[in-house]
CSV table of C-alpha atoms in Angstrom, one decimal:
chain,number,residue,atom,x,y,z
Z,1,MET,CA,87.1,128.2,88.2
Z,2,LYS,CA,87.7,125.9,91.1
Z,3,PRO,CA,87.6,121.9,90.8
Z,4,GLN,CA,84.7,122.1,93.1
Z,5,ASP,CA,82.6,124.3,91.1
Z,6,PHE,CA,83.8,122.3,88.2
Z,7,ILE,CA,82.3,118.8,90.0
Z,8,ILE,CA,79.2,120.3,91.3
Z,9,ASP,CA,78.2,121.9,87.7
Z,10,ARG,CA,79.1,118.9,86.0
Z,11,LEU,CA,77.2,116.8,88.7
Z,12,GLU,CA,74.1,119.3,88.2
Z,13,ARG,CA,73.8,118.0,84.5
Z,14,VAL,CA,74.2,113.9,85.4
Z,15,PHE,CA,71.8,114.5,87.7
Z,16,ASN,CA,69.3,116.2,85.3
Z,17,ARG,CA,69.9,113.5,82.4
Z,18,ILE,CA,69.6,110.4,85.2
Z,19,SER,CA,66.2,109.7,86.4
Z,20,GLY,CA,66.2,108.3,89.8
Z,21,ILE,CA,69.5,109.1,90.6
Z,22,LYS,CA,71.3,110.4,93.8
Z,23,ILE,CA,74.6,111.9,94.1
Z,24,ARG,CA,76.3,113.2,97.1
Z,25,TYR,CA,79.7,114.9,96.5
Z,26,GLU,CA,82.9,115.3,99.1
Z,27,ASN,CA,86.2,117.5,99.0
Z,28,ARG,CA,88.6,116.2,100.8
Z,29,THR,CA,91.2,119.3,100.6
Z,30,ASN,CA,94.0,117.4,102.7
Z,31,THR,CA,94.5,115.0,99.9
Z,32,CYS,CA,93.0,117.0,96.9
Z,33,SER,CA,90.8,114.5,96.3
Z,34,HIS,CA,86.8,114.4,95.6
Z,35,ILE,CA,84.4,111.5,96.1
Z,36,VAL,CA,81.3,111.3,94.0
Z,37,GLU,CA,79.0,108.2,95.1
Z,38,VAL,CA,76.3,107.6,93.1
Z,39,THR,CA,73.2,105.4,93.6
Z,40,PRO,CA,71.3,103.3,93.3
Z,41,LEU,CA,74.1,100.5,92.3
Z,42,VAL,CA,72.1,99.8,88.8
Z,43,ILE,CA,72.5,103.1,87.5
Z,44,PHE,CA,76.4,103.3,88.6
Z,45,GLU,CA,77.0,99.8,87.1
Z,46,ASN,CA,74.4,99.6,83.9
Z,47,ASP,CA,73.3,102.7,83.3
Z,48,GLU,CA,75.3,103.8,79.6
Z,49,CYS,CA,73.9,107.2,80.0
Z,50,TYR,CA,75.3,107.5,83.5
Z,51,LEU,CA,78.5,105.2,82.4
Z,52,ASN,CA,79.3,108.2,79.4
Z,53,LEU,CA,78.5,110.9,82.0
Z,54,GLU,CA,80.7,109.8,84.4
Z,55,GLU,CA,83.9,108.7,81.7
Z,56,GLU,CA,83.0,112.4,80.0
Z,57,LEU,CA,83.3,114.5,83.9
Z,58,GLU,CA,86.5,112.6,84.6
Z,59,HIS,CA,88.3,112.9,81.9
Z,60,ASP,CA,87.8,116.7,81.3
Z,61,PHE,CA,88.8,117.2,85.0
Z,62,GLU,CA,91.8,115.2,84.9
Z,63,GLU,CA,92.6,117.9,81.9
Z,64,LEU,CA,91.7,120.3,83.7
Z,65,PHE,CA,93.0,119.6,87.1
Z,66,PRO,CA,96.0,117.6,86.9
Z,67,ASN,CA,96.8,117.9,90.5
Z,68,GLU,CA,93.8,116.9,92.0
Z,69,SER,CA,91.8,113.1,91.7
Z,70,ILE,CA,88.4,112.5,91.5
Z,71,LEU,CA,86.8,108.9,92.3
Z,72,PHE,CA,83.4,107.6,92.3
Z,73,VAL,CA,82.1,105.1,94.2
Z,74,SER,CA,78.6,103.5,95.1
Z,75,GLU,CA,76.8,101.4,97.5
Z,76,GLU,CA,79.4,98.9,99.5
Z,77,SER,CA,82.1,101.0,97.9
Z,78,LEU,CA,85.1,100.5,101.0
Z,79,THR,CA,85.4,104.5,100.0
Z,80,GLU,CA,82.6,106.4,101.3
Z,81,VAL,CA,81.1,109.7,101.3
Z,82,ASN,CA,81.3,111.0,105.2
Z,83,ASN,CA,81.4,114.7,105.1
Z,84,SER,CA,79.1,115.6,102.2
Z,85,CYS,CA,79.1,119.4,100.8
Z,86,CYS,CA,76.4,118.5,98.2
Z,87,CYS,CA,73.9,116.1,98.2
Z,88,LYS,CA,71.1,115.7,95.1
Z,89,PHE,CA,68.1,113.0,94.7
Z,90,GLY,CA,65.4,112.8,93.2
Z,91,PHE,CA,61.5,114.2,94.1
Z,92,GLY,CA,59.6,111.8,95.9
Z,93,GLN,CA,62.3,111.0,98.7
Z,94,THR,CA,61.9,112.8,101.6
Z,95,PHE,CA,64.2,114.8,103.7
Z,96,GLU,CA,63.8,113.2,106.5
Z,97,SER,CA,66.2,109.9,105.5
Z,98,PHE,CA,68.8,112.7,105.3
Z,99,ILE,CA,68.2,114.4,108.7
Z,100,GLU,CA,70.9,112.2,110.3
Z,101,TYR,CA,73.6,114.0,108.0
Z,102,ASN,CA,73.8,117.4,109.5
Z,103,GLU,CA,71.6,120.8,109.3
Z,104,PHE,CA,71.2,121.7,105.8
Z,105,LYS,CA,69.3,124.4,103.6
Z,106,VAL,CA,67.3,123.9,100.7
Z,107,GLU,CA,68.8,125.8,97.9
Z,108,SER,CA,66.5,125.2,95.5
Z,109,ASP,CA,63.3,122.9,94.0
Z,110,LEU,CA,65.7,120.7,92.8
Z,111,PHE,CA,67.1,119.8,96.7
Z,112,LEU,CA,70.4,120.3,96.1
Z,113,LEU,CA,71.6,120.3,99.9
Z,114,ASP,CA,74.3,121.9,101.3
Z,115,PHE,CA,75.4,120.6,104.9
Z,116,VAL,CA,76.7,122.6,107.3
Z,117,GLU,CA,78.5,122.0,110.7
Z,118,SER,CA,76.8,121.4,113.5
Z,119,ASP,CA,77.0,120.4,116.9
Z,120,ASN,CA,73.4,119.3,117.6
Z,121,PHE,CA,74.1,115.8,118.3
Z,122,ALA,CA,76.8,116.8,120.5
Z,123,LYS,CA,74.2,118.7,122.3
Z,124,ALA,CA,71.9,115.9,122.2
Z,125,ALA,CA,74.0,113.4,124.1
């Protein structure tokens, strides 16, 4: 199993357990690092179930992929997710707020979004 597949599978579990969570994930292949952004901040800092799941995911990841690193961040973190390869967010949020990130395709009714490269912004300029 590739590190990205492991992370996406485990983030799916986190998403299904925590109500109101938004998760974005970026794989930085040039540094063998993986950035996971979790919002809102109140969940990231205070939700005991989320904190336990994050700790478990991080531990398992480090055991399986010792040459890769994973970092969890939230709002106002200095490290940001700039090029999401996937994003999950709860029901009731609109796609319009995510259009700025690039074109995407909907994978399921759980709103797993795969972002694809787009030059539409260059065309608009």
